[in-house]
C-alpha cells in the first residue's frame, strides 16, 4: 500500500467547530467513502489555522489550496471538483480585501506571509489527538535530549540564553524563574501550567491547547526536570471544554508511550500531570490566586514574597508558567537559546502570539517576531479596518492594558515599548477600534469588567474601581465636570500604587491611556455634552430633516414612547423631552430623514 | 504501544511514522519539490492510473528520492493517451507524458527525474493552467 496522495486538513478549533466544521469533516469522510477514495485521501482534524474570520477553514495539501467559509454541504463539491477533477473550487477561495482577487494558495496570503510560527508551529498542521503526528514533528525530542544529554542546570542555562520572558503578561525571564524554583530544596515541588486565559477577546492559550497539547505537556516535563519537580498541574478554566478534552487524550497517549509517568526515557526521572479546573475568574490568572483556587480556597491573591517559587501549592516550591511560554520551550531546547534570542528586539526575544479582534478585516490568531509594528499587524496581516473605516485605536493587554492611538502605529512592539506608551503586552489580546468607537465608553467597558472581576480583598481595587466606573458613567451621560476628570486621574494613580495584586495595579490603565491619547474626547463629553463617535446614547439627539421626511409614519409607529408626532404625508417631529434615544426610528427610516448628533 | 525507553528509540519510532505527515511537510516547500501529478479521472483510472501512481511511489521510495510529491489530479484532456502524468521539476515548466506503464515509470525516474533527460511519450501542452 502506497499511502495517502492528498490530505484534507479541516480546522477543529472552537471557532470553526462552532460553524459546523465537525459535520463538514464527517461529510468529507462519507463522500470519499462513496467514491472509494478513503484510502487515497486522508481527512485530518487539526487545531486552529488562525484565520478565524473566515472559518471553517479547509486546506488541501500538497497544493496548499486554502478554502474559507466552507459549509458542510460543500464537501461533495470539493471532492468532485478539486480532488477528482483537479479543478479548484473558485467560489470558496479567499478574496484579498485590497486587490479583490481570489488567492488559491495560503502561501500567498498576506495574513500568513508576515508570520513566524514557533509557539503555534503545529496548530493547523497536525491532528492534536494523535501523538504520532506530534512525534513526527520532532515531538518529545527536546525532553529526550534534556534527560539524556543535559543536566538540569544546563537546561536552565539554555533558557536563560534564549532570553524568553513569560508570555502570560508579566514578562518575567523564564530561565531565571526556573533557577529560583530549583534553588529551594524540597521533597515535593510542582510545575503549574497557567491556562486561565481571562482577557476579553483573547484566545491564544486555548488555541494552543486545542491545536498542539503535547507541546505543553513536553515543556512541563522539561521544566520538572530542570527545577526538580515530579508533579505537574494544568489549571484550566472549565469554559474550555474542547481544550480539556484534547488535553486528556494527550496525557493518556503520553503516558502510554512513557513520556509521562515513571522512569521517563529509561532514566530515573518521573513526572506526571493532572488537570485542575477553574471556574473562570479573571483574578485566578494571578499566580497566588491561582494556587489558592487549586487548593480549594477562594481565588484571592496574597502578598509576595513569599513567591510561589519558595512557597506555592500546599506550601511547596511551585513554578507557574503560561501556556504560550511552555509551547515555545521544546523548540528552544532543540534549536538552542542562541537561535531564539536572535529573533525579536534587544530586551524581548522570540515571537508573540496575538489574538486579533475587533474592527479588523482578518480576525484571528497570529504569531509574529517581537518588534513587529502595530501597523504591520493591523494593516498587513490584519488586512486593515473593516468597511474601509478609519483606524482610531488599538487596545492591547486586555483590561490591564491601554489604548494606543495612530501615533503609536509604527512603534515596534515589545514588553518595554508597550509599557512606555501606557499599555502592556498582557497575554496578547489585541482589539482594534475604528472611528465609530467612543473611547470613554471603551474605558467604561473595561472598568465594568474589573469591577466585576475584582476579588474584593483589598480596598483600593474593590472600592476604587467602583468609584472610577461611577465617574465614567457620569461622563458618558453628560453629567461629568472637568473636576471629575482631575479626580479620576488622581484616583487612578492611587489605585495603581496601593493595590495588592496585578489586577488592581493595572485596572486604571484603560482610563489613563485614553485620558492621555484621547483627552479631547473626554472634554467633548464634559463641556459640550457631546459624544464625537456618536455612541453614548444619553448624549445623542435625534432630529427629522424636514426636506427628506415624506410623512410615511414609519418612525412614529416604531417609537416605543410615542414621542414622534405628525400626520400622514406631513413632516414629522421628535419631542426631545420625552425621547429616550433608543434609535428605533433612526434604523426604521428608509429615506435617511432622521439624523443623530 | 510499547514505552519509549531512550532517545534512540524515539528516533526509530519517528522514522517509522514520519511518512504520515510527509505530504504536509513537503507542501510547505512545494516550489522546491519535484511534482508528479497522475491524471485520475475515470478514463485514467480505467487505463490503470492507480497502479501507475502506486508504482511511482514505490519506485521513488526504492530509489530513495525524497524531494518529490506524488499526487493526483483530474482529467487533463488527453484521454487518448491515458494513463498520463505531468512531471514538474523545480523551477521548470511541467511536462506531460502519455501512455505510461510500469516500464515507463522506471524510465521516467531513471532519466527525466534523476538527470532531466527527456524521454519519448511527451504530449505537447496545448493549454495553460490558471493559478
XYZ file of C-alpha atoms in Angstrom:
728
model
C 0.000 0.000 0.000
C 1.445 3.300 -1.035
C -0.325 5.636 1.386
C -2.349 8.785 1.001
C -1.952 11.022 -2.050
C -3.692 14.063 -0.658
C -4.557 15.373 2.754
C -7.636 17.397 3.563
C -6.893 19.456 6.685
C -10.019 20.704 8.418
C -9.831 23.179 11.278
C -11.111 21.698 14.511
C -10.625 24.751 16.722
C -13.515 26.039 18.825
C -14.327 28.817 16.350
C -14.605 26.554 13.334
C -16.356 23.775 15.248
C -18.968 26.365 16.187
C -19.541 26.891 12.455
C -20.120 23.167 11.908
C -16.649 22.013 10.880
C -17.438 18.715 12.619
C -20.302 17.964 10.245
C -18.103 19.097 7.380
C -15.484 16.567 8.439
C -17.936 13.683 8.590
C -19.398 14.737 5.243
C -15.937 14.645 3.697
C -15.354 11.151 5.045
C -18.728 9.993 3.777
C -18.257 11.398 0.276
C -14.743 9.986 -0.016
C -16.021 6.600 1.024
C -18.793 6.737 -1.571
C -16.217 7.470 -4.230
C -13.904 4.725 -2.983
C -11.188 7.235 -2.155
C -10.924 6.716 1.603
C -7.538 5.031 1.245
C -6.140 7.663 -1.094
C -7.233 10.856 0.608
C -6.673 11.454 4.301
C -9.049 13.715 6.198
C -7.381 15.322 9.216
C -8.932 17.348 12.005
C -6.306 19.915 13.006
C -6.030 22.746 15.508
C -6.628 26.402 14.762
C -5.258 27.825 11.494
C -5.553 31.297 12.983
C -7.775 32.557 10.221
C -10.888 32.536 12.366
C -12.518 35.412 10.466
C -13.315 33.143 7.554
C -13.834 29.814 9.254
C -14.402 26.939 8.814
C -11.110 26.662 7.023
C -10.100 23.710 4.830
C -6.604 23.280 3.423
C -5.721 20.712 0.796
C -2.126 19.515 0.623
C 0.252 19.187 -1.133
C -1.021 22.051 -3.318
C -1.844 24.240 -0.261
C -5.228 25.267 -1.602
C -6.938 27.280 1.099
C -10.728 27.199 1.209
C -12.618 29.552 3.501
C -16.128 29.595 4.981
C -16.709 26.038 3.889
C -20.149 24.745 4.772
C -20.923 21.057 5.361
C -22.697 20.827 2.006
C -19.567 21.949 0.163
C -17.796 18.660 0.911
C -19.225 16.941 -2.174
C -18.261 19.827 -4.419
C -14.664 19.918 -3.165
C -14.255 16.165 -3.539
C -15.796 16.028 -7.012
C -14.179 19.151 -8.413
C -10.862 19.541 -6.657
C -9.930 16.031 -5.658
C -11.335 14.042 -8.552
C -11.168 16.527 -11.412
C -8.265 18.626 -10.206
C -10.112 21.944 -10.551
C -10.111 24.448 -7.735
C -13.485 25.426 -6.360
C -13.277 29.136 -7.185
C -16.105 30.449 -5.055
C -14.620 29.057 -1.840
C -11.204 30.663 -2.275
C -10.147 33.598 -0.138
C -10.596 37.065 -1.645
C -7.860 39.560 -0.907
C -9.629 42.564 0.650
C -7.396 45.031 -1.188
C -6.906 43.645 -4.679
C -10.274 41.800 -4.665
C -8.508 38.846 -6.257
C -9.063 35.276 -5.287
C -5.996 33.685 -3.751
C -5.729 29.942 -4.056
C -2.601 29.260 -2.073
C -2.142 30.026 1.622
C 1.491 30.910 0.968
C 0.420 33.951 -0.999
C -1.912 35.388 1.614
C -0.615 38.494 3.420
C -2.112 37.013 6.557
C 0.438 34.192 6.578
C 3.363 35.790 4.738
C 4.468 38.010 7.619
C 4.007 35.497 10.390
C 6.618 33.394 12.125
C 5.231 30.428 13.954
C 7.064 28.958 16.926
C 4.549 28.510 19.732
C 1.798 27.754 17.218
C 4.061 25.754 14.890
C 1.810 22.704 14.878
C -1.570 24.408 15.033
C -3.396 23.747 11.798
C -0.757 21.265 10.725
C -1.164 18.152 12.841
C -4.031 16.248 14.333
C -3.835 17.219 18.014
C -5.483 13.980 19.048
C -2.735 11.864 17.525
C 0.585 11.717 19.370
C 2.300 10.158 16.338
C 1.816 13.327 14.322
C 3.370 15.358 17.132
C 6.299 12.933 17.323
C 6.762 13.211 13.554
C 7.299 16.946 14.046
C 10.278 16.329 16.390
C 7.892 15.949 19.305
C 9.368 14.790 22.626
C 12.896 15.096 21.183
C 13.599 18.073 23.422
C 12.540 16.114 26.503
C 14.674 13.150 25.429
C 17.618 15.431 24.763
C 17.261 17.180 28.132
C 17.001 13.919 30.060
C 19.775 12.024 28.334
C 22.237 14.719 27.317
C 21.772 17.726 29.592
C 21.980 18.453 33.307
C 19.092 20.418 34.852
C 21.487 23.357 35.206
C 22.303 23.184 31.502
C 18.591 23.279 30.636
C 18.136 26.376 32.799
C 21.231 27.951 31.249
C 19.802 27.356 27.758
C 16.546 29.003 28.811
C 18.452 31.983 30.168
C 20.422 32.308 26.934
C 17.170 32.304 24.961
C 16.011 35.472 26.735
C 12.464 34.064 26.871
C 10.128 36.123 29.054
C 6.817 34.952 30.488
C 4.050 35.257 27.923
C 1.257 35.473 30.483
C 1.689 39.206 30.791
C 4.301 39.875 33.462
C 7.260 39.280 31.198
C 9.472 37.789 33.906
C 12.523 35.944 32.484
C 11.613 32.240 32.343
C 15.140 30.892 32.855
C 15.558 32.960 35.999
C 12.184 31.795 37.303
C 13.279 28.179 36.858
C 16.606 28.843 38.536
C 14.910 30.339 41.585
C 12.486 27.414 41.793
C 15.396 24.997 41.545
C 17.294 26.777 44.348
C 14.703 25.847 47.014
C 15.300 22.333 48.324
C 12.131 20.332 48.975
C 10.872 16.757 48.803
C 7.934 17.809 46.663
C 7.798 20.561 44.044
C 5.192 21.497 41.465
C 5.137 22.680 37.876
C 1.936 24.558 37.119
C 0.680 25.496 33.685
C -1.457 28.626 33.824
C -4.244 28.124 31.306
C -6.650 30.561 32.956
C -6.852 32.859 29.987
C -9.180 35.611 31.139
C -8.764 38.709 28.974
C -11.870 39.526 26.975
C -11.105 38.743 23.344
C -8.012 36.617 23.996
C -7.837 33.027 22.793
C -4.145 32.261 22.258
C -3.779 29.744 25.031
C -6.990 27.964 24.205
C -5.943 27.592 20.589
C -2.533 26.209 21.504
C -4.024 23.664 23.902
C -6.589 22.676 21.288
C -4.142 22.567 18.421
C -0.966 21.227 19.984
C -1.471 19.960 23.553
C 1.622 17.763 23.523
C 3.989 20.719 23.191
C 2.728 21.984 26.561
C 2.979 18.570 28.216
C 6.522 18.093 26.917
C 7.608 21.511 28.159
C 6.117 20.887 31.595
C 8.130 17.671 31.906
C 11.266 19.564 30.820
C 10.548 22.205 33.450
C 10.005 19.459 36.048
C 13.402 18.033 35.217
C 15.032 21.469 35.388
C 13.617 22.511 38.754
C 13.446 19.050 40.322
C 9.671 18.529 40.351
C 7.753 15.316 39.730
C 4.258 16.758 39.718
C 2.620 18.830 37.045
C -0.724 20.604 37.222
C -2.618 22.371 34.488
C -5.024 24.997 35.802
C -7.566 25.390 33.047
C -10.931 27.091 33.033
C -13.917 24.825 32.719
C -15.208 27.075 29.910
C -12.644 25.445 27.604
C -14.246 22.003 27.148
C -12.549 21.227 23.835
C -9.100 22.086 25.181
C -9.774 19.933 28.245
C -10.933 17.050 26.070
C -7.792 17.180 23.923
C -5.507 17.572 26.952
C -6.997 14.441 28.479
C -6.382 12.472 25.286
C -2.849 13.862 25.046
C -1.987 12.997 28.656
C -3.305 9.455 28.153
C -1.262 8.981 24.974
C 1.891 10.446 26.538
C 1.550 8.069 29.482
C 1.109 5.115 27.127
C 4.359 5.878 25.348
C 6.166 6.619 28.589
C 6.685 10.372 28.116
C 4.804 10.856 31.370
C 4.952 8.513 34.349
C 7.788 6.661 35.979
C 11.333 6.464 34.587
C 10.849 8.598 31.518
C 13.210 7.708 28.639
C 14.639 4.956 30.831
C 16.120 7.483 33.277
C 15.240 7.809 36.943
C 13.212 10.960 36.250
C 9.475 10.594 36.845
C 6.811 13.173 36.086
C 3.056 13.164 35.749
C 0.398 15.744 35.011
C -3.041 16.335 36.457
C -5.763 18.782 35.379
C -7.308 21.300 37.764
C -10.399 23.173 36.697
C -11.061 26.819 37.362
C -14.497 28.401 37.341
C -13.299 31.261 35.196
C -12.364 34.198 37.372
C -10.078 36.833 35.923
C -8.066 37.204 39.128
C -7.155 33.499 39.092
C -4.668 34.229 36.318
C -2.587 35.863 39.057
C -0.325 33.110 40.299
C -1.002 33.281 44.043
C -4.775 33.460 43.454
C -4.468 30.561 41.018
C -2.679 28.462 43.626
C -5.316 29.233 46.260
C -8.033 28.268 43.828
C -6.282 24.942 43.163
C -6.111 24.306 46.873
C -9.866 24.694 47.073
C -9.697 28.113 48.702
C -11.232 31.321 47.379
C -9.349 32.607 44.379
C -7.757 35.584 46.105
C -4.179 36.762 45.782
C -1.773 37.047 48.704
C 1.182 39.353 49.106
C 4.501 38.390 47.571
C 7.012 37.458 48.973
C 6.900 34.623 49.615
C 6.883 33.939 45.901
C 5.404 30.623 44.709
C 8.945 29.505 43.877
C 9.523 29.369 47.626
C 6.107 28.548 48.983
C 3.378 27.796 46.479
C 0.917 24.927 46.070
C 0.444 23.357 49.526
C 3.375 25.471 50.713
C 5.798 23.703 48.387
C 8.089 25.342 45.791
C 5.982 25.882 42.685
C 6.834 27.173 39.251
C 3.967 28.724 37.288
C 4.335 29.240 33.533
C 1.823 30.321 30.938
C 0.687 28.046 28.068
C 2.332 30.042 25.316
C 5.645 30.229 27.204
C 5.624 26.466 27.602
C 4.677 25.764 23.983
C 7.834 27.531 22.752
C 10.212 25.675 25.064
C 10.707 22.377 23.143
C 11.787 24.395 20.091
C 14.189 26.482 22.171
C 15.903 23.378 23.519
C 16.195 21.766 20.103
C 17.344 24.817 18.168
C 19.238 26.423 21.026
C 18.775 29.509 23.176
C 21.092 31.498 20.930
C 18.860 30.854 17.940
C 15.783 32.017 19.857
C 17.485 35.146 21.111
C 18.406 36.081 17.540
C 14.681 36.717 16.940
C 12.985 39.794 18.342
C 14.228 43.005 19.925
C 17.006 43.758 22.371
C 15.033 43.033 25.512
C 12.145 40.945 24.199
C 13.183 37.812 22.383
C 11.360 35.395 20.159
C 7.837 35.605 18.861
C 4.486 36.540 20.368
C 1.050 35.202 19.616
C -1.713 37.783 19.372
C -5.447 37.309 19.212
C -6.546 39.901 16.709
C -10.136 41.018 17.226
C -12.446 43.969 16.803
C -12.929 46.103 13.693
C -10.229 44.471 11.629
C -10.730 42.500 8.424
C -8.846 39.336 9.393
C -9.889 38.461 12.899
C -7.759 35.588 14.072
C -4.695 34.217 15.745
C -1.282 35.383 14.603
C 2.315 34.879 15.673
C 4.939 37.481 14.827
C 8.509 38.237 15.908
C 8.786 40.707 18.784
C 9.397 44.176 17.418
C 6.826 43.959 14.643
C 4.944 47.255 14.402
C 1.239 47.670 15.063
C 0.855 48.946 11.521
C 2.181 45.684 10.089
C -0.072 43.646 12.342
C -3.247 45.606 11.740
C -2.841 46.639 8.109
C -0.716 43.886 6.538
C -1.655 40.774 8.455
C -4.980 42.030 9.705
C -5.954 43.325 6.280
C -6.907 46.810 7.523
C -10.071 48.183 9.088
C -13.477 46.746 8.286
C -15.732 48.505 5.771
C -12.970 50.951 4.834
C -13.427 52.955 8.048
C -10.702 54.957 9.711
C -8.408 53.434 12.327
C -8.791 55.023 15.732
C -7.132 52.939 18.428
C -5.927 49.525 19.382
C -6.331 48.062 22.826
C -3.588 45.702 23.923
C -3.230 43.734 27.119
C -6.930 43.360 27.895
C -8.428 45.072 30.953
C -4.921 45.632 32.304
C -3.647 47.256 29.153
C -4.311 50.509 27.471
C -5.409 52.046 24.201
C -2.794 53.128 21.716
C -3.580 55.645 19.016
C -2.492 56.411 15.486
C 0.802 57.943 16.635
C 1.896 54.599 18.093
C 1.266 52.620 14.923
C 4.918 52.461 13.944
C 6.284 51.546 17.350
C 7.980 48.152 17.314
C 6.007 46.188 19.886
C 7.738 44.508 22.771
C 7.241 44.355 26.541
C 9.033 47.626 27.229
C 7.809 49.845 24.402
C 4.209 48.999 25.243
C 4.680 49.907 28.912
C 6.449 53.115 27.902
C 3.343 54.084 25.976
C 0.982 53.344 28.822
C -0.240 49.955 27.718
C 1.191 46.494 28.194
C 1.764 43.219 26.412
C -0.587 41.300 28.670
C -1.390 37.900 27.348
C -1.692 39.153 23.783
C -5.246 40.223 23.164
C -5.440 42.979 20.570
C -8.714 44.742 19.945
C -8.864 47.146 17.033
C -11.231 50.124 17.098
C -12.446 52.408 14.354
C -13.888 55.916 14.165
C -17.275 54.745 15.449
C -15.915 53.649 18.825
C -16.205 56.050 21.753
C -13.072 55.854 23.859
C -14.846 56.880 27.056
C -17.290 54.020 26.586
C -14.409 51.640 25.922
C -12.743 52.672 29.181
C -16.093 52.198 30.918
C -16.454 48.722 29.431
C -13.093 47.628 30.828
C -13.798 49.178 34.206
C -17.113 47.333 34.379
C -15.122 44.179 33.743
C -12.608 44.854 36.528
C -15.351 45.874 38.959
C -16.983 42.508 38.270
C -13.763 40.564 38.496
C -12.149 42.308 41.457
C -11.965 39.719 44.222
C -12.704 42.341 46.865
C -9.830 41.575 49.162
C -8.056 44.942 49.031
C -9.818 48.289 49.340
C -8.203 50.304 46.521
C -9.276 47.754 43.955
C -12.676 46.887 45.413
C -13.897 50.420 46.080
C -11.571 52.418 43.863
C -12.562 50.725 40.621
C -16.230 51.089 41.531
C -15.773 54.858 42.017
C -13.931 55.083 38.695
C -16.761 53.294 36.974
C -19.282 55.703 38.509
C -17.305 58.712 37.303
C -17.183 57.272 33.797
C -20.915 56.672 33.948
C -21.378 60.328 34.863
C -19.245 61.452 31.951
C -20.970 59.258 29.382
C -24.353 60.604 30.451
C -23.192 64.179 30.111
C -23.155 64.941 33.831
C -19.379 64.972 34.286
C -17.296 68.041 35.130
C -13.689 68.951 34.472
C -13.127 68.407 38.186
C -14.189 64.773 37.714
C -11.511 64.268 35.100
C -8.881 65.517 37.526
C -10.230 63.429 40.382
C -10.360 60.388 38.150
C -6.712 60.764 37.168
C -5.693 61.109 40.811
C -7.702 58.082 41.897
C -6.227 56.033 39.042
C -2.737 56.661 40.337
C -3.718 55.833 43.919
C -5.201 52.501 42.845
C -2.121 51.744 40.757
C 0.197 52.351 43.710
C -1.736 50.701 46.503
C -3.484 47.607 45.129
C -2.443 44.174 46.313
C -2.061 42.346 43.018
C -1.673 42.932 39.321
C -5.410 43.152 38.728
C -5.823 46.347 40.764
C -2.431 47.730 39.856
C -3.266 47.622 36.179
C -7.037 48.222 36.297
C -6.744 52.012 35.767
C -4.644 51.578 32.617
C -7.565 51.757 30.169
C -8.587 55.101 31.709
C -5.114 56.573 31.992
C -4.185 55.680 28.426
C -7.422 57.017 26.950
C -7.096 60.214 29.009
C -3.625 60.594 27.597
C -4.382 59.746 23.978
C -7.986 60.881 23.629
C -8.239 63.840 26.025
C -10.320 65.834 23.530
C -12.972 63.172 23.515
C -13.351 63.325 27.288
C -13.526 67.125 27.128
C -16.232 66.970 24.456
C -18.334 64.736 26.704
C -17.871 67.057 29.684
C -18.013 70.581 28.255
C -20.242 70.147 25.200
C -22.238 67.101 26.348
C -21.351 65.615 23.003
C -20.067 62.161 22.066
C -17.885 62.620 18.959
C -18.234 58.962 17.945
C -21.985 59.002 18.403
C -22.009 56.053 20.781
C -23.131 57.453 24.150
C -26.879 57.232 23.776
C -27.620 59.687 26.565
C -25.783 62.434 24.707
C -27.403 61.885 21.363
C -30.235 63.910 19.876
C -32.363 62.602 17.036
C -33.784 65.032 14.515
C -36.029 64.701 11.491
C -34.887 66.560 8.383
C -37.999 68.357 7.064
C -36.882 68.255 3.431
C -36.350 64.498 3.453
C -39.342 63.378 5.522
C -42.214 62.239 3.296
C -44.584 61.565 6.184
C -44.758 57.784 5.867
C -45.379 57.466 9.642
C -42.986 54.508 9.943
C -40.956 56.267 12.645
C -43.961 57.265 14.683
C -45.271 53.688 14.618
C -41.982 52.186 15.795
C -41.342 54.711 18.594
C -41.872 52.948 21.944
C -42.682 56.171 23.820
C -44.785 57.793 21.066
C -42.731 60.974 21.112
C -42.957 61.451 17.328
C -45.892 63.491 16.092
C -47.136 64.258 12.609
C -49.890 63.357 10.163
C -49.660 61.136 7.107
C -47.776 62.853 4.257
C -46.716 65.654 6.597
C -43.293 66.289 8.138
C -42.886 64.564 11.495
C -41.313 65.985 14.622
C -39.482 64.379 17.562
C -40.285 65.665 21.028
C -36.821 65.980 22.605
C -38.181 65.982 26.175
C -39.786 62.573 26.004
C -37.358 60.901 23.524
C -35.433 58.057 25.200
C -32.808 57.907 22.401
C -33.375 54.272 21.627
C -32.574 54.807 17.943
C -35.533 52.721 16.721
C -36.766 55.495 14.395
C -33.234 56.001 13.071
C -32.926 52.427 11.863
C -36.532 52.285 10.637
C -36.465 55.354 8.364
C -35.909 54.379 4.742
C -35.383 57.927 3.489
C -32.376 58.935 5.619
C -34.583 61.652 7.031
C -33.536 61.037 10.622
C -30.111 62.147 11.799
C -28.403 61.904 15.147
C -25.854 64.267 16.554
C 2.274 0.665 22.031
C 5.448 -0.055 23.966
C 7.033 2.642 26.083
C 9.857 4.652 24.588
C 12.918 3.911 26.646
C 15.546 6.133 25.060
C 16.145 8.960 22.633
C 17.357 6.417 20.061
C 14.086 4.523 20.358
C 12.136 7.750 19.862
C 14.082 8.482 16.693
C 13.421 4.956 15.432
C 9.714 5.379 16.116
C 9.733 8.705 14.262
C 11.390 7.137 11.208
C 8.589 4.617 11.098
C 5.690 7.070 11.358
C 7.102 10.198 9.781
C 5.705 9.415 6.349
C 2.189 10.049 7.709
C 2.671 13.785 7.593
C 5.334 13.800 4.912
C 2.961 15.198 2.333
C 2.152 18.182 4.586
C 5.839 18.909 5.289
C 6.532 18.833 1.571
C 3.539 21.043 0.868
C 5.309 23.716 2.920
C 8.174 23.791 0.394
C 6.242 22.803 -2.663
C 8.271 25.005 -5.013
C 11.424 23.022 -4.232
C 9.757 19.691 -4.903
C 9.511 17.516 -7.975
C 5.791 17.316 -8.596
C 4.284 14.235 -10.188
C 0.606 14.559 -10.958
C -1.215 11.480 -12.150
C -4.449 12.096 -14.026
C -7.057 10.180 -12.085
C -10.311 10.803 -13.840
C -12.487 7.881 -14.939
C -10.521 7.473 -18.166
C -7.207 7.478 -16.320
C -8.301 5.046 -13.656
C -9.759 2.697 -16.304
C -6.408 2.726 -18.064
C -4.579 1.835 -14.860
C -3.633 5.189 -13.332
C -3.978 3.854 -9.796
C -1.323 1.194 -10.393
C 0.915 3.745 -12.060
C 0.573 6.108 -9.136
C 1.449 3.402 -6.667
C 4.401 2.208 -8.683
C 5.724 5.780 -8.821
C 5.518 5.946 -5.038
C 7.147 2.521 -4.583
C 9.923 3.076 -7.116
C 10.798 6.509 -5.733
C 10.993 5.005 -2.269
C 13.268 2.263 -3.578
C 15.495 4.831 -5.248
C 15.449 6.932 -2.058
C 14.385 10.065 -3.901
C 12.863 12.247 -1.186
C 12.171 15.676 -2.648
C 9.196 14.541 -4.652
C 5.450 14.773 -4.249
C 3.171 12.300 -5.965
C -0.394 13.451 -6.120
C -3.476 13.090 -8.211
C -5.288 15.458 -10.478
C -8.313 15.336 -12.746
C -8.632 14.633 -16.458
C -6.042 16.602 -18.405
C -7.942 16.086 -21.617
C -5.641 13.504 -23.179
C -7.927 10.527 -22.807
C -6.380 9.004 -25.909
C -3.080 8.520 -24.134
C -4.079 7.537 -20.603
C -2.556 6.996 -18.143
C -0.990 10.437 -18.320
C 1.295 12.066 -15.786
C 2.586 15.589 -15.500
C 6.070 15.950 -14.057
C 7.266 19.354 -12.898
C 10.923 19.698 -11.948
C 11.613 22.606 -9.557
C 11.703 25.893 -11.453
C 10.731 24.315 -14.768
C 7.583 24.011 -16.824
C 5.591 20.858 -16.270
C 5.851 18.195 -18.969
C 3.094 15.688 -19.681
C 3.891 12.090 -20.581
C 1.243 9.779 -22.023
C 0.688 6.010 -22.150
C 2.685 5.489 -19.006
C 3.129 1.882 -17.955
C 5.273 0.383 -15.237
C 8.286 0.176 -17.506
C 7.841 3.823 -18.401
C 7.695 4.743 -14.720
C 11.174 3.315 -14.215
C 12.455 5.045 -17.320
C 10.970 8.403 -16.267
C 12.552 8.169 -12.840
C 15.897 6.986 -14.169
C 16.221 9.505 -16.983
C 13.930 12.513 -16.555
C 13.634 12.830 -12.798
C 17.205 11.947 -11.969
C 19.006 13.739 -14.804
C 16.457 15.912 -16.579
C 16.824 13.985 -19.828
C 13.679 13.990 -21.968
C 12.197 10.663 -22.922
C 9.641 9.528 -25.504
C 5.956 9.914 -24.922
C 5.716 13.677 -24.385
C 2.322 15.137 -25.135
C 2.595 18.714 -26.403
C 0.932 21.054 -23.960
C -1.879 22.949 -25.605
C -3.370 24.742 -22.640
C -2.328 26.924 -19.759
C -3.293 26.308 -16.155
C -4.699 29.364 -14.471
C -3.296 29.602 -10.975
